[in-house]
Coordinates of C-alpha atoms in Angstrom, one line a residue:
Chain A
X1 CA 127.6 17.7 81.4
X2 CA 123.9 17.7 80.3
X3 CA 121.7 14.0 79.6
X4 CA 118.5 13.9 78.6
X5 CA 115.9 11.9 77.0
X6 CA 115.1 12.4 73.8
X7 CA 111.3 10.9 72.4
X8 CA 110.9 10.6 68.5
X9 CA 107.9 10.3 66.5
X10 CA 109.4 8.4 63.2
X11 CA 107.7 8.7 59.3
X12 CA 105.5 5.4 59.4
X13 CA 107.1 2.5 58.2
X14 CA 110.7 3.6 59.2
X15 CA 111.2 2.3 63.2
X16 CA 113.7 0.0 62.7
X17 CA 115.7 2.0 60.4
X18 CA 116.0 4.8 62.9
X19 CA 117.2 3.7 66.1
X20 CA 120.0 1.4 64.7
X21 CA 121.2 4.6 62.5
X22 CA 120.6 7.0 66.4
X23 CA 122.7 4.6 68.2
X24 CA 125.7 5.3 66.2
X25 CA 125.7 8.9 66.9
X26 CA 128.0 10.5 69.2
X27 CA 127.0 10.9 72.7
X28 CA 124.1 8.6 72.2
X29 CA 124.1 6.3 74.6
X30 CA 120.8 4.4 74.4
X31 CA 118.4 3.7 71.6
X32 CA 115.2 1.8 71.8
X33 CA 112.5 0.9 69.6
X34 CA 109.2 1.2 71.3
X35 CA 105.1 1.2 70.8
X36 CA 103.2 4.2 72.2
X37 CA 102.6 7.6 71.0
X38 CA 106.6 7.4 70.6
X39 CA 108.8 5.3 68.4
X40 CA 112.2 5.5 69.5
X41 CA 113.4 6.4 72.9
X42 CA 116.9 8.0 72.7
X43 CA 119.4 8.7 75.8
X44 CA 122.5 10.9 75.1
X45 CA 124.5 13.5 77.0
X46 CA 126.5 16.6 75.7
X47 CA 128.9 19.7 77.3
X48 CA 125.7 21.8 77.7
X49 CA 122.2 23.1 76.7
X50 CA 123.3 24.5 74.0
X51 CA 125.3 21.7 72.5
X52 CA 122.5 19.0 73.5
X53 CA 120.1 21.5 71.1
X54 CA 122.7 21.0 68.1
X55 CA 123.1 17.4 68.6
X56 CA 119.5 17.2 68.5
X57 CA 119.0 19.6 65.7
X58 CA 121.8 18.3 63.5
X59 CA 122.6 15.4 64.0
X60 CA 119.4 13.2 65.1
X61 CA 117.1 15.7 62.9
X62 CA 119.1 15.2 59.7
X63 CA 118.1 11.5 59.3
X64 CA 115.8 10.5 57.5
X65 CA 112.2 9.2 58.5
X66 CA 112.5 11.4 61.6
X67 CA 109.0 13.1 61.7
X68 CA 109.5 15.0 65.9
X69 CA 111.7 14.7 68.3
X70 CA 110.7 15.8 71.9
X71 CA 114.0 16.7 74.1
X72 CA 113.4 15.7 78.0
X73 CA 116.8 17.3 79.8
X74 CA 117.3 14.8 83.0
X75 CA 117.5 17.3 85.9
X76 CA 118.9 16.8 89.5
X77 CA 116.5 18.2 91.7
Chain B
X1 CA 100.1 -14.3 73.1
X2 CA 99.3 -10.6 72.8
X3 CA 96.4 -9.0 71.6
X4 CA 96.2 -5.1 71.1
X5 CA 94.4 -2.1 69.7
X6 CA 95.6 0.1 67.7
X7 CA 94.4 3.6 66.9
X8 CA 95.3 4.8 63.5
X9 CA 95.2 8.6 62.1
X10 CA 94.8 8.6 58.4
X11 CA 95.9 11.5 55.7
X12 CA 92.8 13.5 54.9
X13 CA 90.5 11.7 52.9
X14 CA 91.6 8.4 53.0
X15 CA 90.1 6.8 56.3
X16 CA 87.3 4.8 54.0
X17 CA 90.4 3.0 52.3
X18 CA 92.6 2.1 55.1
X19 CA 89.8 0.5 57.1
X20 CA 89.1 -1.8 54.2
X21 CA 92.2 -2.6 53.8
X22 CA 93.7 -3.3 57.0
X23 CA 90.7 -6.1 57.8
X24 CA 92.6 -8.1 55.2
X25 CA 96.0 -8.4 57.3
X26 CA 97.0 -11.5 58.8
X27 CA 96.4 -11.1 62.7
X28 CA 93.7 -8.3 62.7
X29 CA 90.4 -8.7 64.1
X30 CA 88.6 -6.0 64.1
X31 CA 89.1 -2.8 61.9
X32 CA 86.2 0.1 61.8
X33 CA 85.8 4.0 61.2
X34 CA 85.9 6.0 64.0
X35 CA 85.4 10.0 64.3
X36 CA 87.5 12.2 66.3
X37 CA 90.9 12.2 67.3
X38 CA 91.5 8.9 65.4
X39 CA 90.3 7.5 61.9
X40 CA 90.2 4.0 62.5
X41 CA 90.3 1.6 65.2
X42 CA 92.4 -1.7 64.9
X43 CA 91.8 -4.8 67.0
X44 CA 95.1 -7.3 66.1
X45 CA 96.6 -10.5 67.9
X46 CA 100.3 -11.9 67.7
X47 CA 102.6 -14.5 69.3
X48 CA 104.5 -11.5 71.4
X49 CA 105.4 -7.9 71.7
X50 CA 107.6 -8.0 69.1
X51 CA 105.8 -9.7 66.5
X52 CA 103.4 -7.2 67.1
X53 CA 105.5 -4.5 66.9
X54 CA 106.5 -5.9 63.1
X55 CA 102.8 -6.7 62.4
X56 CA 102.4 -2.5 63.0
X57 CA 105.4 -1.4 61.2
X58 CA 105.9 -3.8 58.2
X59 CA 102.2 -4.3 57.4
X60 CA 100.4 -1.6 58.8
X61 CA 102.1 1.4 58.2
X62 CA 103.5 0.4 54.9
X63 CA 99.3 1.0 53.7
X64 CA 98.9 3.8 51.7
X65 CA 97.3 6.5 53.5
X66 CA 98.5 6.0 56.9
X67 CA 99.6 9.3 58.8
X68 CA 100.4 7.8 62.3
X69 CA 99.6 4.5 64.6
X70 CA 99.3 4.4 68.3
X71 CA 100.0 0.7 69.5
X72 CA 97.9 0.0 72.6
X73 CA 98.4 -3.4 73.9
X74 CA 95.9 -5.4 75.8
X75 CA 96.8 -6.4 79.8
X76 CA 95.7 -8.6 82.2
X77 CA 96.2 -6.9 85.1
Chain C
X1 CA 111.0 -10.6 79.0
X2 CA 109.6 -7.4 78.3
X3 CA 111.2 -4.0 78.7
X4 CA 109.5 -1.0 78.6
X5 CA 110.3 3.1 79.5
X6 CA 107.5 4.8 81.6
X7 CA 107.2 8.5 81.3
X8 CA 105.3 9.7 84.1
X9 CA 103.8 12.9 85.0
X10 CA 103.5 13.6 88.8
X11 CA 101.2 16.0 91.1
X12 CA 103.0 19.6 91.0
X13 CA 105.9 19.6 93.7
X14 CA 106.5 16.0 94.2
X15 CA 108.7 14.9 91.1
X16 CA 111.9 14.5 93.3
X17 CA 110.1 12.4 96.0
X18 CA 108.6 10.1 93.2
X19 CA 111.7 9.4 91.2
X20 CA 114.1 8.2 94.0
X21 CA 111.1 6.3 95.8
X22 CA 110.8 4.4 92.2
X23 CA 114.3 3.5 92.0
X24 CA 113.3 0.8 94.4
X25 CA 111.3 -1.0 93.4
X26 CA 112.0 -4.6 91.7
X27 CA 112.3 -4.3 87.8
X28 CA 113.4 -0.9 87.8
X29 CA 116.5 -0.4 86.3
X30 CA 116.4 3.6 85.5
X31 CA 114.3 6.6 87.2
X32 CA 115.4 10.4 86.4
X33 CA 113.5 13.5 86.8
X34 CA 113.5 15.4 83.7
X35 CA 111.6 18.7 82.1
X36 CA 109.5 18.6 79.6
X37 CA 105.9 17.0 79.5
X38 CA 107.0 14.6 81.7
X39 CA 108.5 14.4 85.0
X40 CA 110.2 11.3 85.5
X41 CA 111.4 8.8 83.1
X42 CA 111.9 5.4 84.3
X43 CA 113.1 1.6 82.4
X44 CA 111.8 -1.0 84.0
X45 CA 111.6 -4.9 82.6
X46 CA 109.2 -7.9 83.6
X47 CA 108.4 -11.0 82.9
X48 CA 105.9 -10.4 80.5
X49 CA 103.2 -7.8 79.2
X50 CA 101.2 -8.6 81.9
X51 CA 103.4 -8.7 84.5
X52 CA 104.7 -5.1 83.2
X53 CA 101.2 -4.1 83.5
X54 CA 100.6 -5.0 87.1
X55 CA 104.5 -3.3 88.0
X56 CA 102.7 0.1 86.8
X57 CA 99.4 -0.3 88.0
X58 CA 100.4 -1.7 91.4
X59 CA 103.5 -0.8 92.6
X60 CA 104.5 2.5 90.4
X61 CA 100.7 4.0 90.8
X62 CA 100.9 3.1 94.0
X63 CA 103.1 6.0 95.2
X64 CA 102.0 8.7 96.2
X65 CA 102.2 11.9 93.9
X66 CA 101.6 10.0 90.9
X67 CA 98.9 11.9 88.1
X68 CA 99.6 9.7 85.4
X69 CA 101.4 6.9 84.0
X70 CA 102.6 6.2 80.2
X71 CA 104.2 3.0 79.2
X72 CA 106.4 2.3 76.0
X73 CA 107.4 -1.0 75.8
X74 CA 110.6 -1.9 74.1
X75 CA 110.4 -4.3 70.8
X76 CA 112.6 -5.3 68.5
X77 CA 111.6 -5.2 65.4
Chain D
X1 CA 71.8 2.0 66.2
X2 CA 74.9 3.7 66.7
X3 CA 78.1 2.0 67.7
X4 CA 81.4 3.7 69.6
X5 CA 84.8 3.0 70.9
X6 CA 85.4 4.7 74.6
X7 CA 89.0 5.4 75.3
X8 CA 89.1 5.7 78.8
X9 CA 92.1 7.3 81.2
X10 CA 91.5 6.0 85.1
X11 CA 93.0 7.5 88.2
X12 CA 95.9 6.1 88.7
X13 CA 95.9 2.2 90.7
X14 CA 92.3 2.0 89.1
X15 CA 92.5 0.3 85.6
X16 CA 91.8 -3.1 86.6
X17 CA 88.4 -2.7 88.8
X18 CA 87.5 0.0 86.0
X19 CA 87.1 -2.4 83.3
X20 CA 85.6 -5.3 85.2
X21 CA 83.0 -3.0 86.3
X22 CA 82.1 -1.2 82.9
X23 CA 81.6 -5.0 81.1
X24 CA 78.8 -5.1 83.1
X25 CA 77.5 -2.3 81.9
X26 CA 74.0 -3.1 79.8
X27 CA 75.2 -2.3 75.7
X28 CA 78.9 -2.5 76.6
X29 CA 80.3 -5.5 74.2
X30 CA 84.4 -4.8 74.9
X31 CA 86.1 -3.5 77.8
X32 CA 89.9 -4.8 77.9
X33 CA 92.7 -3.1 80.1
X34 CA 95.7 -1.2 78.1
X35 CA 98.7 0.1 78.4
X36 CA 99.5 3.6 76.5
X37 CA 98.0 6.8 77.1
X38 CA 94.7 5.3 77.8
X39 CA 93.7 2.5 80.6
X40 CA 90.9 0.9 79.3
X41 CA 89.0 0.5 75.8
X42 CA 85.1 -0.2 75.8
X43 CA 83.2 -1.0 72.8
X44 CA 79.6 -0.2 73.4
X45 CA 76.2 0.2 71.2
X46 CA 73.3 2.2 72.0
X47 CA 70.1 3.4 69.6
X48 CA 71.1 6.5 68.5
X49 CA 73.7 9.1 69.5
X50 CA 72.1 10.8 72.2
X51 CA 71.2 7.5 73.8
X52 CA 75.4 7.2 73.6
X53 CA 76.1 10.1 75.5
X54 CA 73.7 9.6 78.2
X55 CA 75.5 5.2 78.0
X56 CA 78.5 7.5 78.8
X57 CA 77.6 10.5 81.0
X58 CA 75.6 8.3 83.2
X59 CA 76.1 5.2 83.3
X60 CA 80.2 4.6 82.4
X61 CA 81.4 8.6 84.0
X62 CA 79.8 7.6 87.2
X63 CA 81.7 4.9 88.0
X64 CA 84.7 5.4 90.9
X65 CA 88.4 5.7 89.2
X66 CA 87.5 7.2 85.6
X67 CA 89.2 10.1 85.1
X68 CA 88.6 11.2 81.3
X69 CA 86.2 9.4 79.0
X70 CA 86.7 9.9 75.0
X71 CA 84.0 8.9 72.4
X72 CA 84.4 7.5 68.8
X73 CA 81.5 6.9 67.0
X74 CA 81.9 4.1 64.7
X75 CA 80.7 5.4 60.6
X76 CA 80.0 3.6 57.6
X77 CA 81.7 6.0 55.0
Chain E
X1 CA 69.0 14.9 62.2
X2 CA 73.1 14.8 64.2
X3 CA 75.0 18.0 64.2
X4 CA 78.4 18.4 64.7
X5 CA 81.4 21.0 65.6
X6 CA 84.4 19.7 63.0
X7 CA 87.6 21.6 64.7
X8 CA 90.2 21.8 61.6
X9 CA 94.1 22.3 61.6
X10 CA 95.0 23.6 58.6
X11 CA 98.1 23.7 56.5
X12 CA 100.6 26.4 57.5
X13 CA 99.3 29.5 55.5
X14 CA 96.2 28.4 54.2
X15 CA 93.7 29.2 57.1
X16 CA 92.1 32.0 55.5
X17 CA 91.5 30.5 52.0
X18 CA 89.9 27.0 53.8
X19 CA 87.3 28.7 56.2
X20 CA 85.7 30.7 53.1
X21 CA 85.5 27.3 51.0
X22 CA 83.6 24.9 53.5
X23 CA 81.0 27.8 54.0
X24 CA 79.9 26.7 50.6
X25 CA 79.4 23.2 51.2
X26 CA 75.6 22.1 51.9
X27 CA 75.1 21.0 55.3
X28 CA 77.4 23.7 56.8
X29 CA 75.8 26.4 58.9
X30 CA 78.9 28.3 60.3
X31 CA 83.0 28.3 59.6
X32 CA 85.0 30.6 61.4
X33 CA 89.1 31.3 61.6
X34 CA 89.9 31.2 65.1
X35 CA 93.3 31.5 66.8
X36 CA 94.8 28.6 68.6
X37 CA 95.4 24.7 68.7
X38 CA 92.8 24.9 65.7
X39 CA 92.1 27.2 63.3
X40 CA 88.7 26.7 61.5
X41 CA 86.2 25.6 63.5
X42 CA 82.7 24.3 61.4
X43 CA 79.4 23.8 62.5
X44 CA 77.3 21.4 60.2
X45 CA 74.4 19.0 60.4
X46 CA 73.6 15.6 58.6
X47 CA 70.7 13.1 58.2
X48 CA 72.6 10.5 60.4
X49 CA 76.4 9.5 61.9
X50 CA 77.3 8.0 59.0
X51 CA 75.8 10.9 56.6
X52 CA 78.1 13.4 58.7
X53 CA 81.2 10.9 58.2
X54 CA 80.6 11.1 54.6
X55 CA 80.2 15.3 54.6
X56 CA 83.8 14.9 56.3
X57 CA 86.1 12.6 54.4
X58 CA 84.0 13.4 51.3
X59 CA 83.4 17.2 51.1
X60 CA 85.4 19.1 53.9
X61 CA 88.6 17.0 53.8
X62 CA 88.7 16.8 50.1
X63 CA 89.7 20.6 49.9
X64 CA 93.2 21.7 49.7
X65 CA 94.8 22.7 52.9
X66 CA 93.0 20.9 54.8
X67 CA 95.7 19.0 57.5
X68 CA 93.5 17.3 60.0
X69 CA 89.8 17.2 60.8
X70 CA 88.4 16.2 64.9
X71 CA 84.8 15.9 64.3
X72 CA 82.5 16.7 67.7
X73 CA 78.3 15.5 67.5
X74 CA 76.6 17.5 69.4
X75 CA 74.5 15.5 71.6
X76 CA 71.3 16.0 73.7
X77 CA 72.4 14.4 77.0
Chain F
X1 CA 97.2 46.9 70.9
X2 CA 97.1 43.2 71.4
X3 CA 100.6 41.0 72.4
X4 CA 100.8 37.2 71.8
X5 CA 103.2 34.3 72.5
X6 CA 103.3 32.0 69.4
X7 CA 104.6 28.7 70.0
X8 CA 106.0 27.3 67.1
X9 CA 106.6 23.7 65.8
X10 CA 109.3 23.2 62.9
X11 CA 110.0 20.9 60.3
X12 CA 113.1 18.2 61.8
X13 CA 116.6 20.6 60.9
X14 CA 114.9 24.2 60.8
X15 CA 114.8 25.5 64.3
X16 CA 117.6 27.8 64.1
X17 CA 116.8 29.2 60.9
X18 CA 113.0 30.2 61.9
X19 CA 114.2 32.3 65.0
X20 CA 116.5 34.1 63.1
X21 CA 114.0 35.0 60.3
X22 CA 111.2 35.4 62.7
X23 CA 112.9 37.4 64.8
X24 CA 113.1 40.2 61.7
X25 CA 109.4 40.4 60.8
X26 CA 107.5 44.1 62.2
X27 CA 105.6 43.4 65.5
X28 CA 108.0 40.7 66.6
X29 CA 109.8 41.4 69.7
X30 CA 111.3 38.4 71.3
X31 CA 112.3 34.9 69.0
X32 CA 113.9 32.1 71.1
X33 CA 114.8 28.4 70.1
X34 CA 113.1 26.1 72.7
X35 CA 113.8 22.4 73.6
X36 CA 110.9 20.4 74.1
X37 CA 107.4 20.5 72.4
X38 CA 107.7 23.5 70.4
X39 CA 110.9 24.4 68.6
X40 CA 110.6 28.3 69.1
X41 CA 109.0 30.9 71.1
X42 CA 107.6 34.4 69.6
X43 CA 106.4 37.4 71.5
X44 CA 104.8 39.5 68.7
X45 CA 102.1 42.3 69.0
X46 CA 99.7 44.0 66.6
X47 CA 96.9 46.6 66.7
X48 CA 94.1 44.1 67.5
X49 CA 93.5 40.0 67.6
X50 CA 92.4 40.4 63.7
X51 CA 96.2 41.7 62.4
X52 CA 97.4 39.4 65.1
X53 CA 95.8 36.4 62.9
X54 CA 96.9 38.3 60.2
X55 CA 101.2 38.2 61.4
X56 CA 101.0 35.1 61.8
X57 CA 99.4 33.4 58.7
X58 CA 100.4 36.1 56.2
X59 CA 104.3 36.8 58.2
X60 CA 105.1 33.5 60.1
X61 CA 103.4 31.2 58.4
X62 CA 104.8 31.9 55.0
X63 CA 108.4 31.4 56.0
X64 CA 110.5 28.3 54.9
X65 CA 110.1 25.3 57.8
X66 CA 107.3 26.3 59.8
X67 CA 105.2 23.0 60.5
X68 CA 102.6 24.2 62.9
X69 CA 101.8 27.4 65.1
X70 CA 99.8 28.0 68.0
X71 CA 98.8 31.4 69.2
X72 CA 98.2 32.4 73.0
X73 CA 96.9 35.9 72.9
X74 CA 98.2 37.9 76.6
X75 CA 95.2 38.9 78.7
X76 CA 95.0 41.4 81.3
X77 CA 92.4 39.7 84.0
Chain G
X1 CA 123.2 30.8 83.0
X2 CA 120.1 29.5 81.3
X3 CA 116.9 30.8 80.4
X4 CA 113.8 29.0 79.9
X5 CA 110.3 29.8 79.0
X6 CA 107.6 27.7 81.1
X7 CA 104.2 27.3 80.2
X8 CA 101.3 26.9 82.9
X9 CA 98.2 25.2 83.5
X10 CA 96.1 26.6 86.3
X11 CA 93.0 25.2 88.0
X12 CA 90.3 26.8 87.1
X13 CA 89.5 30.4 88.4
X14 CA 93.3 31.2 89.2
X15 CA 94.9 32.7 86.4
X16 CA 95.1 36.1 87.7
X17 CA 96.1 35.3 90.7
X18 CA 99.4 32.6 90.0
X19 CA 100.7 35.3 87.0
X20 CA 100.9 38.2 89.9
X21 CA 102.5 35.6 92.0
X22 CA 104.8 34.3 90.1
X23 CA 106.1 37.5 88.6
X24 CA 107.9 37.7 91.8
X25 CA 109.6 35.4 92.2
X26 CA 113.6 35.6 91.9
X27 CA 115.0 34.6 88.3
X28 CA 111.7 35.0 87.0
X29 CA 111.8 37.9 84.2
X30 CA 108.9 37.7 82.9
X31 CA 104.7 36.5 83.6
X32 CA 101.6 36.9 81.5
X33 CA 98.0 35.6 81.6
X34 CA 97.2 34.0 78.2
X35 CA 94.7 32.7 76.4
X36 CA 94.8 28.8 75.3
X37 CA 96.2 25.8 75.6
X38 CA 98.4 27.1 78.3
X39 CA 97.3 29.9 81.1
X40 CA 100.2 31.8 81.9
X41 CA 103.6 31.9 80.5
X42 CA 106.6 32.6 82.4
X43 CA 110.1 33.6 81.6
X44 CA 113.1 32.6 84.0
X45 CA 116.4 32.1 84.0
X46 CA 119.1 30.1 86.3
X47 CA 122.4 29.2 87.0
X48 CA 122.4 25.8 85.2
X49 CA 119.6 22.9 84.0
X50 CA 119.7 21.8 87.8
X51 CA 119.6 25.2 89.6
X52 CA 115.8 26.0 86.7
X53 CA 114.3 22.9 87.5
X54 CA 114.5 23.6 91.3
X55 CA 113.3 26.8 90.9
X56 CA 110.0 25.2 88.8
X57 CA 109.6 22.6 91.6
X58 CA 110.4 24.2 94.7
X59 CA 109.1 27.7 94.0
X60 CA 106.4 28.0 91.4
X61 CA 104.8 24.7 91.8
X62 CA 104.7 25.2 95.6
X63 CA 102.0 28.0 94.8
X64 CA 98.2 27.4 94.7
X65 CA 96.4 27.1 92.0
X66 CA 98.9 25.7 89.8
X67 CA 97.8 22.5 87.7
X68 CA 101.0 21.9 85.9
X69 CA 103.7 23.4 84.3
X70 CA 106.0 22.9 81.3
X71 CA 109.4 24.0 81.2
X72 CA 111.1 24.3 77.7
X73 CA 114.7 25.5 78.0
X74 CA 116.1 28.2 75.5
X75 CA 119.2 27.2 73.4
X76 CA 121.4 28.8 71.1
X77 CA 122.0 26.6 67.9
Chain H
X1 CA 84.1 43.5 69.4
X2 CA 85.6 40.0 69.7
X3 CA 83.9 36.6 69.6
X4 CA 85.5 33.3 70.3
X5 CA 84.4 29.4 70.7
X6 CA 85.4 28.1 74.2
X7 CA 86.1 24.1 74.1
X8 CA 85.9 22.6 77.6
X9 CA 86.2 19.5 79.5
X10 CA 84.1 18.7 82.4
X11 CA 84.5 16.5 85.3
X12 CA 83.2 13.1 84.8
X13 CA 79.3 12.8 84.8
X14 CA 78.6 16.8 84.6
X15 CA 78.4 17.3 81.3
X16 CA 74.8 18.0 80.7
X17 CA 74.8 20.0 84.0
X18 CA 77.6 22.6 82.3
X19 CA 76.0 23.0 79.6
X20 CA 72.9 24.3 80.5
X21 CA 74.4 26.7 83.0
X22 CA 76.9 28.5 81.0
X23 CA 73.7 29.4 78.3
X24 CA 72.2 31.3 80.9
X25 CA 75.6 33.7 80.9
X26 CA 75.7 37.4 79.3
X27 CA 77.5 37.3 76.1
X28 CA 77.8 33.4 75.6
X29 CA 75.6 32.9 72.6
X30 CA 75.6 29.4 71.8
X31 CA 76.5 26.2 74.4
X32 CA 76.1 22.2 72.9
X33 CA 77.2 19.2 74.9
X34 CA 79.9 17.3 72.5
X35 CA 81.3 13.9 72.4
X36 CA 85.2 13.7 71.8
X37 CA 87.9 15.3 73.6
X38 CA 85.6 18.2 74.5
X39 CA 82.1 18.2 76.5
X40 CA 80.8 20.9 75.8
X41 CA 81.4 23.7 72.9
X42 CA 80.1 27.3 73.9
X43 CA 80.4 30.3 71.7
X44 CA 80.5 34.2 73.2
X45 CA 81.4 37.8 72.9
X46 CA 83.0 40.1 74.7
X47 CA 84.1 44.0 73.9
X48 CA 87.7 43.1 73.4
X49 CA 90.5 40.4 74.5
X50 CA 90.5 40.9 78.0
X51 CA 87.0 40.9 78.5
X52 CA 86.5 37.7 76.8
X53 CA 89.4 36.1 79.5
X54 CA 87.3 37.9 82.3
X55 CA 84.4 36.5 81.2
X56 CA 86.1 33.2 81.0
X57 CA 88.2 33.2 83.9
X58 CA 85.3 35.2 86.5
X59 CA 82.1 33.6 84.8
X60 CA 82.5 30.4 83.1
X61 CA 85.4 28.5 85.5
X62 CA 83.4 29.4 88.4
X63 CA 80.9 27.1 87.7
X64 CA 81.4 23.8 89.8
X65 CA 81.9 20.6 87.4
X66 CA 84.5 22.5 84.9
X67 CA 87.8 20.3 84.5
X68 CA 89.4 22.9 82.0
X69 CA 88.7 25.4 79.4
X70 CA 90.2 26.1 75.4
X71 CA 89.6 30.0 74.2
X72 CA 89.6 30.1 70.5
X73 CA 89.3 33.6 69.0
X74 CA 88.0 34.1 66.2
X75 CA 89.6 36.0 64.0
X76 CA 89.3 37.9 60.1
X77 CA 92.1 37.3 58.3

């Protein structure tokens, strides 16, 4: 099991509309609306890497108003 | 109470416009051309966080011309 | 009360020290080491903006192996 | 006369004596504490733009905690 | 007299075709391609601040291709 | 014979289809999908830092869902 | 297994000194000195996301002359 | 022959100091103190890629006040 972070940079004028629409998303498990250089602060976990990258790619990507997402893996040092 | 600035990078040839523009929104109290990494720098006041964080979204970022906002808000540390 | 996420970036071989030593302190309710830009991500909450403020500035930059400090506040928009 | 905005990142636990010290600063108007990627925000004046850089250089850079200084001249497009 | 580097991102494909066309426009002394974070940088002089905003958002963002512009005045510290 | 890494930002939903078409373009050796700031990473090379800017605005920067590249020439010190 | 590529800041003056370095250290594959934003980028691979971020932390951020790094892991999507 | 434009940040309050030092170097042909994200803007030559990071690297980051340093071929496309 993999979590991470995920930061997004929305299309102005579309905030709201995205983190209620991310937080319905499988393996999301937070979704937060915030100011900053960021909009939306995402938490989510998935099998792997590699299926963390496709949840990213296709599934948060694909919404619209998304502008950047920045994926932040949480690691157990 | 909460006061803020907020730094604002326009689409190419449209900083002249926004600045204008934004002075006439309810809550803003300063709004002037800047060069450099930022087009235009905001001063704006509202009752809390979250009405701020409207103020930004719905009124600000629905202006024509707007690429990105960075909300800074001020603290009394 | 406000809520915020603070992504911080620490001194180079000290991100495991700062997370867990963050995880105590009062109003945090998250701190993970992640990769990326950042190095920790933590979710704290206060009383107010101000109060948030002085968590970061007095307690969180505080610690030692701290290089910078950026906090997202959470609204609801 | 020229006017600017200085975004300014401090070393970390030094925002608030920062931007006590820069307001008195002669032909500094603002200087508020912020949360974000930058600590404090300065609005300053000075004759022309060469008389700005040495406001900044010399007089606001050689204060203790200031880590990073950035300019914004203020234009009339 | 202010004088100014203008560091320029350009749209993807276009760098070529952008660096030839601000060459032309008066107040320009040198535009290169360059390789990196930007990729035309600009050297140009104007009567004042606000003249040099104006040969920005006026001449050099007005041509196509042009993504964003980060205009430096050189100063004499 | 110069070598580059070119980090590549692309448009939300097009990572996995760059690195695949990337990866089949003369002078590229290595084409990875990345998490984190950029979306893929390039090793290319090319007779000299001139058809190196010439890859990647004429090759790369042509193809469907590139947003933004940044070359980083290799150096031998 | 996973592979990451991590780009790397050095103080000033050390370039040639961390790539050499670093290019032996277990699970690292591959090390160049470039030009940019970034000073050297590495290629390394580990056992899991856990296993890569001890090896950034522990091992190449324990050598001098290393500013700060930034690892961005390679997926397949 | 390759030329490039080197951006770079100085430590707080050496600005002017830089400047004026890294004109007196072989090959740099041009050195202006900026305001903005950069302090100083210096343009050079060198006989090919890995001369330009010597002179960089050996020359220009010895100097004492130099916080960081951008290379920015230039390049025909």
């Amino acid at each position: 099991m993999v979590q991470a972070y995920i930061l997004i940079q929305t299309e102005v004028g579309r905030a709201a509309h995205v983190a209620s629409e991310i937080s319905g998303i499988e393996g999301v498990t937070q979704a937060d609306d915030v100011t900053g250089p960021y909009d939306v602060v995402v938490r989510a976990q998935a099998d792997d890497v590699d299926a963390l990258g496709r949840l990213v790619v296709a599934r948060i990507q694909r919404l619209d108003g998304i502008a950047r997402t920045l994926t932040c893996p949480i690691v157990n040092i």
